């Protein structure tokens, strides 16, 4: 067996169960037990954000076109989202997390890593802490969450899926080797279909198989990513829980009900997009600076293009110009437009170096 022992940290990964749908059921108990989904309208090119477990039985999935979802499940109750409510539920969850640790790394509204290595509550037992957090969320937020408890982030994240919904799964440091032995290699972050197929051709299906191969073989084949795969398969994941997440960009986009036929009709949409982008930019703290502006254009055939240019104070004129450039690349009707700003974080010393070097 490999000699690398995982660091003895206690990481909890929390993930709410069908989050948006759960908030909807909480606020309207008549929906309980029914196939529901939160998403855009089926007649307006809407997309499913999430579905209740009852709807999932019919094959309704996140990111699926709402029209397809309704075909699969004709009795589906489709509900438009209420982001403010989801944000509030997320904030309440975080308030509970903060009673146990400062080291909280959100991955999305309903998902976060907690490093509870130094938490003395629940006699310092991460298993009991997770249980208590889940009970408190159920009682005070009114939704269920699942948890994975493990010595590192990778394993905690995999584990939180294993007893979903409303469950938790613990992998102690002693159980790590046995757990990884049969874990499919595609459960490793970043290992997609292509990499998984390449590995399978070499007889490598599980993390256990990875461990029986030399790390140098992986580095040779996949570079730094190969080293990453080999490390994770060996239970070595020293990535800390980073409590302050900083963003790299802000953007807004819109899919239009009917395709925009020409450049003028695209440019007409920019003021409204710019208004919502500016609202988002205003919410950023003062340590952010804009470095670039960009525009994304998706054509009716789903081909898409993104154009970016240096600009610290992007205006309508900048986006209109990017729009013209993007349009020239396709010159066919447009279904989606997005605009955004690339950011620099002034509190990040590497970002400042970049600025001075330019
Ligand atoms: P997830 O945690 O991926 O999904 P979930 O909480 O709905 O279900 P699960 O029980 O499997 O964890 O995403 C959290 C929320 O993010 C989800 O409720 C809706 C939103 N979301 C989207 O809007 N689009 C997407 O494609 C996905 C995956 C999620
Ligand atoms: Mg979830």
Tab-separated table of C-alpha atoms in Angstrom, residues 52-310:
chain	number	residue	atom	x	y	z
A	52	UNK	CA	-37.589	17.518	-7.129
A	53	UNK	CA	-36.695	13.873	-6.650
A	54	UNK	CA	-40.191	12.913	-7.853
A	55	UNK	CA	-39.497	14.734	-11.143
A	56	UNK	CA	-36.020	13.205	-11.443
A	57	UNK	CA	-37.673	9.775	-11.638
A	58	UNK	CA	-39.039	10.876	-15.008
A	59	UNK	CA	-35.589	11.905	-16.198
A	60	UNK	CA	-35.941	15.628	-15.538
A	61	UNK	CA	-32.457	17.066	-14.952
A	62	UNK	CA	-30.695	20.381	-14.292
A	63	UNK	CA	-29.697	22.312	-17.425
A	64	UNK	CA	-32.225	20.416	-19.572
A	65	UNK	CA	-34.488	22.484	-21.858
A	66	UNK	CA	-37.806	22.945	-20.047
A	67	UNK	CA	-39.588	21.809	-23.211
A	68	UNK	CA	-37.791	18.438	-23.013
A	69	UNK	CA	-38.560	18.171	-19.303
A	70	UNK	CA	-42.279	18.670	-19.912
A	71	UNK	CA	-42.190	16.026	-22.638
A	72	UNK	CA	-40.592	13.552	-20.240
A	73	UNK	CA	-42.943	14.427	-17.416
A	74	UNK	CA	-46.220	15.945	-18.693
A	75	UNK	CA	-47.559	16.510	-15.162
A	76	UNK	CA	-44.431	18.489	-14.215
A	77	UNK	CA	-45.173	21.607	-12.167
A	78	UNK	CA	-42.790	24.229	-13.493
A	79	UNK	CA	-42.047	27.104	-11.128
A	80	UNK	CA	-40.139	30.290	-11.966
A	81	UNK	CA	-37.194	30.837	-9.637
A	82	UNK	CA	-37.131	33.171	-6.641
A	83	UNK	CA	-33.443	33.955	-6.295
A	84	UNK	CA	-33.933	36.264	-3.310
A	85	UNK	CA	-35.428	33.377	-1.323
A	86	UNK	CA	-32.602	31.006	-2.296
A	87	UNK	CA	-30.018	33.602	-1.322
A	88	UNK	CA	-31.720	34.090	2.011
A	89	UNK	CA	-31.803	30.321	2.662
A	90	UNK	CA	-28.100	30.193	1.780
A	91	UNK	CA	-27.329	33.053	4.173
A	92	UNK	CA	-29.187	31.277	6.973
A	93	UNK	CA	-27.192	28.106	6.306
A	94	UNK	CA	-23.954	30.083	6.489
A	95	UNK	CA	-25.010	31.639	9.776
A	96	UNK	CA	-25.288	28.130	11.211
A	97	UNK	CA	-21.920	27.057	9.715
A	98	UNK	CA	-20.268	30.083	11.311
A	99	UNK	CA	-21.133	28.725	14.776
A	100	UNK	CA	-18.645	25.908	14.157
A	101	UNK	CA	-15.786	27.414	12.156
A	102	UNK	CA	-14.502	30.480	10.289
A	103	UNK	CA	-13.053	28.277	7.591
A	104	UNK	CA	-16.023	28.105	5.256
A	105	UNK	CA	-15.547	27.910	1.509
A	106	UNK	CA	-18.756	28.308	-0.488
A	107	UNK	CA	-18.830	26.529	-3.856
A	108	UNK	CA	-22.297	27.752	-4.761
A	109	UNK	CA	-25.382	28.948	-2.885
A	110	UNK	CA	-26.165	25.474	-1.565
A	111	UNK	CA	-22.715	23.941	-1.264
A	112	UNK	CA	-19.757	24.622	1.003
A	113	UNK	CA	-16.661	23.098	2.540
A	114	UNK	CA	-16.123	23.544	6.267
A	115	UNK	CA	-12.814	22.829	7.959
A	116	UNK	CA	-13.793	21.823	11.499
A	117	UNK	CA	-10.374	20.510	12.577
A	118	UNK	CA	-10.203	23.067	15.389
A	119	UNK	CA	-13.831	23.047	16.436
A	120	UNK	CA	-14.428	21.889	19.989
A	121	UNK	CA	-18.214	21.656	19.780
A	122	UNK	CA	-19.813	18.192	19.789
A	123	UNK	CA	-16.700	16.914	21.589
A	124	UNK	CA	-14.744	17.780	18.440
A	125	UNK	CA	-16.450	14.999	16.472
A	126	UNK	CA	-16.907	16.038	12.849
A	127	UNK	CA	-19.567	13.355	12.466
A	128	UNK	CA	-21.628	14.854	15.304
A	129	UNK	CA	-20.978	18.407	14.074
A	130	UNK	CA	-22.333	17.489	10.639
A	131	UNK	CA	-25.350	15.836	12.216
A	132	UNK	CA	-26.073	18.878	14.357
A	133	UNK	CA	-25.643	21.275	11.431
A	134	UNK	CA	-28.054	19.206	9.335
A	135	UNK	CA	-30.628	19.141	12.122
A	136	UNK	CA	-30.367	22.873	12.686
A	137	UNK	CA	-30.732	23.625	8.977
A	138	UNK	CA	-33.806	21.391	8.792
A	139	UNK	CA	-35.328	23.124	11.831
A	140	UNK	CA	-34.436	26.738	11.048
A	141	UNK	CA	-34.168	26.926	7.265
A	142	UNK	CA	-36.775	24.272	6.536
A	143	UNK	CA	-34.832	22.264	3.948
A	144	UNK	CA	-32.642	19.154	4.122
A	145	UNK	CA	-28.924	19.000	3.344
A	146	UNK	CA	-26.525	16.095	2.932
A	147	UNK	CA	-22.963	15.976	4.205
A	148	UNK	CA	-19.707	14.205	3.517
A	149	UNK	CA	-17.154	14.022	6.303
A	150	UNK	CA	-13.560	13.109	5.443
A	151	UNK	CA	-9.918	14.063	5.980
A	152	UNK	CA	-9.789	16.122	2.760
A	153	UNK	CA	-11.910	18.108	0.318
A	154	UNK	CA	-11.889	15.597	-2.513
A	155	UNK	CA	-13.178	12.716	-0.425
A	156	UNK	CA	-15.640	14.875	1.537
A	157	UNK	CA	-17.216	16.052	-1.708
A	158	UNK	CA	-17.544	12.552	-3.099
A	159	UNK	CA	-18.965	11.370	0.234
A	160	UNK	CA	-21.720	13.983	0.457
A	161	UNK	CA	-23.398	12.367	-2.555
A	162	UNK	CA	-23.466	8.878	-1.100
A	163	UNK	CA	-26.363	9.192	1.324
A	164	UNK	CA	-28.318	11.859	-0.480
A	165	UNK	CA	-30.991	13.088	0.236
A	166	UNK	CA	-31.020	13.999	3.932
A	167	UNK	CA	-28.073	11.830	4.858
A	168	UNK	CA	-24.383	11.910	5.644
A	169	UNK	CA	-21.428	9.658	4.987
A	170	UNK	CA	-18.266	9.522	7.031
A	171	UNK	CA	-14.882	8.365	5.794
A	172	UNK	CA	-12.331	8.240	8.587
A	173	UNK	CA	-8.591	8.457	7.817
A	174	UNK	CA	-8.376	4.687	8.352
A	175	UNK	CA	-11.124	4.063	5.794
A	176	UNK	CA	-9.626	6.239	3.053
A	177	UNK	CA	-7.567	3.511	1.362
A	178	UNK	CA	-10.430	1.039	1.263
A	179	UNK	CA	-12.841	3.677	0.008
A	180	UNK	CA	-10.569	4.765	-2.824
A	181	UNK	CA	-9.824	1.200	-3.895
A	182	UNK	CA	-13.177	0.862	-5.694
A	183	UNK	CA	-13.950	4.523	-6.374
A	184	UNK	CA	-14.281	5.085	-10.156
A	185	UNK	CA	-11.529	7.340	-11.408
A	186	UNK	CA	-14.088	9.574	-13.115
A	187	UNK	CA	-15.176	10.804	-9.691
A	188	UNK	CA	-11.924	12.783	-9.539
A	189	UNK	CA	-12.464	16.488	-10.245
A	190	UNK	CA	-11.442	17.318	-13.769
A	191	UNK	CA	-11.428	13.731	-15.045
A	192	UNK	CA	-13.967	13.949	-17.840
A	193	UNK	CA	-15.120	11.391	-20.361
A	194	UNK	CA	-12.042	11.676	-22.560
A	195	UNK	CA	-9.505	11.172	-19.776
A	196	UNK	CA	-11.607	8.382	-18.243
A	197	UNK	CA	-11.679	6.565	-21.594
A	198	UNK	CA	-7.943	6.936	-22.089
A	199	UNK	CA	-7.357	5.492	-18.637
A	200	UNK	CA	-9.805	2.660	-19.147
A	201	UNK	CA	-7.954	1.621	-22.293
A	202	UNK	CA	-4.990	1.037	-20.001
A	203	UNK	CA	-7.086	-1.003	-17.601
A	204	UNK	CA	-7.387	1.858	-15.103
A	205	UNK	CA	-10.970	2.151	-13.866
A	206	UNK	CA	-10.720	2.886	-10.169
A	207	UNK	CA	-8.536	5.006	-7.923
A	208	UNK	CA	-7.126	1.696	-6.687
A	209	UNK	CA	-5.965	0.930	-10.243
A	210	UNK	CA	-4.327	4.374	-10.410
A	211	UNK	CA	-2.388	3.620	-7.258
A	212	UNK	CA	-0.909	0.481	-8.744
A	213	UNK	CA	0.666	2.562	-11.489
A	214	UNK	CA	3.707	4.709	-11.100
A	215	UNK	CA	3.136	8.455	-10.712
A	216	UNK	CA	5.737	9.153	-13.438
A	217	UNK	CA	3.600	7.331	-15.974
A	218	UNK	CA	0.766	9.730	-15.157
A	219	UNK	CA	2.966	12.787	-15.338
A	220	UNK	CA	4.334	11.655	-18.670
A	221	UNK	CA	0.862	11.155	-20.065
A	222	UNK	CA	-1.089	14.029	-18.532
A	223	UNK	CA	1.527	16.463	-17.213
A	224	UNK	CA	0.722	18.264	-13.964
A	225	UNK	CA	-2.851	17.039	-14.115
A	226	UNK	CA	-1.495	13.475	-14.047
A	227	UNK	CA	0.263	14.220	-10.785
A	228	UNK	CA	-3.000	15.630	-9.428
A	229	UNK	CA	-4.938	12.469	-10.421
A	230	UNK	CA	-2.318	10.246	-8.821
A	231	UNK	CA	-2.275	12.255	-5.623
A	232	UNK	CA	-6.040	12.294	-5.213
A	233	UNK	CA	-6.263	8.571	-5.971
A	234	UNK	CA	-3.804	8.106	-3.122
A	235	UNK	CA	-5.947	10.178	-0.796
A	236	UNK	CA	-3.473	13.070	-0.879
A	237	UNK	CA	-5.320	16.368	-1.177
A	238	UNK	CA	-3.775	19.171	0.797
A	239	UNK	CA	-5.867	21.949	-0.696
A	240	UNK	CA	-6.947	24.133	2.206
A	241	UNK	CA	-10.487	25.336	2.747
A	242	UNK	CA	-10.202	28.891	1.463
A	243	UNK	CA	-12.581	31.074	3.363
A	244	UNK	CA	-12.534	34.136	1.191
A	245	UNK	CA	-13.469	33.596	-2.350
A	246	UNK	CA	-12.700	36.405	-4.788
A	247	UNK	CA	-14.268	36.692	-8.168
A	248	UNK	CA	-12.457	36.965	-11.480
A	249	UNK	CA	-15.292	38.427	-13.532
A	250	UNK	CA	-18.867	39.650	-13.462
A	251	UNK	CA	-21.264	39.073	-16.321
A	252	UNK	CA	-24.908	39.002	-17.344
A	253	UNK	CA	-26.516	37.224	-20.256
A	254	UNK	CA	-29.908	36.724	-21.807
A	255	UNK	CA	-31.422	34.178	-24.173
A	256	UNK	CA	-34.008	35.904	-26.366
A	257	UNK	CA	-37.442	34.514	-26.990
A	258	UNK	CA	-37.006	35.056	-30.702
A	259	UNK	CA	-33.642	35.242	-32.427
A	260	UNK	CA	-32.188	38.702	-33.038
A	261	UNK	CA	-31.987	38.938	-36.833
A	262	UNK	CA	-29.295	41.577	-37.340
A	263	UNK	CA	-26.570	43.694	-35.787
A	264	UNK	CA	-28.876	46.618	-34.996
A	265	UNK	CA	-31.303	44.435	-33.044
A	266	UNK	CA	-28.361	42.996	-31.076
A	267	UNK	CA	-26.990	46.428	-30.253
A	268	UNK	CA	-30.452	47.539	-29.122
A	269	UNK	CA	-30.267	44.943	-26.344
A	270	UNK	CA	-27.029	46.268	-24.908
A	271	UNK	CA	-28.411	49.124	-22.759
A	272	UNK	CA	-30.619	46.732	-20.755
A	273	UNK	CA	-27.744	44.254	-20.311
A	274	UNK	CA	-25.414	47.076	-19.333
A	275	UNK	CA	-27.863	48.276	-16.704
A	276	UNK	CA	-27.935	44.904	-14.959
A	277	UNK	CA	-24.177	44.525	-15.316
A	278	UNK	CA	-23.665	47.914	-13.677
A	279	UNK	CA	-25.907	46.919	-10.789
A	280	UNK	CA	-23.752	43.868	-10.210
A	281	UNK	CA	-20.555	45.875	-10.501
A	282	UNK	CA	-21.850	48.323	-7.902
A	283	UNK	CA	-22.259	45.503	-5.406
A	284	UNK	CA	-18.557	44.615	-5.585
A	285	UNK	CA	-16.266	45.825	-2.846
A	286	UNK	CA	-13.757	48.621	-3.426
A	287	UNK	CA	-10.792	46.280	-3.874
A	288	UNK	CA	-11.896	45.245	-7.338
A	289	UNK	CA	-10.821	47.029	-10.527
A	290	UNK	CA	-12.055	46.331	-14.027
A	291	UNK	CA	-9.359	45.198	-16.397
A	292	UNK	CA	-11.214	44.075	-19.528
A	293	UNK	CA	-14.672	44.028	-20.980
A	294	UNK	CA	-16.036	41.133	-22.998
A	295	UNK	CA	-19.077	40.154	-25.006
A	296	UNK	CA	-20.410	36.686	-25.723
A	297	UNK	CA	-22.658	35.991	-28.699
A	298	UNK	CA	-24.406	32.680	-29.277
A	299	UNK	CA	-25.881	32.205	-32.723
A	300	UNK	CA	-29.109	30.371	-33.574
A	301	UNK	CA	-27.099	27.224	-34.427
A	302	UNK	CA	-25.473	27.292	-30.928
A	303	UNK	CA	-22.074	28.309	-32.273
A	304	UNK	CA	-20.700	30.977	-30.022
A	305	UNK	CA	-17.956	33.531	-29.890
A	306	UNK	CA	-16.492	35.753	-27.182
A	307	UNK	CA	-14.578	38.971	-27.756
A	308	UNK	CA	-12.595	40.794	-25.137
A	309	UNK	CA	-10.724	44.085	-25.004
A	310	UNK	CA	-8.793	46.088	-22.447
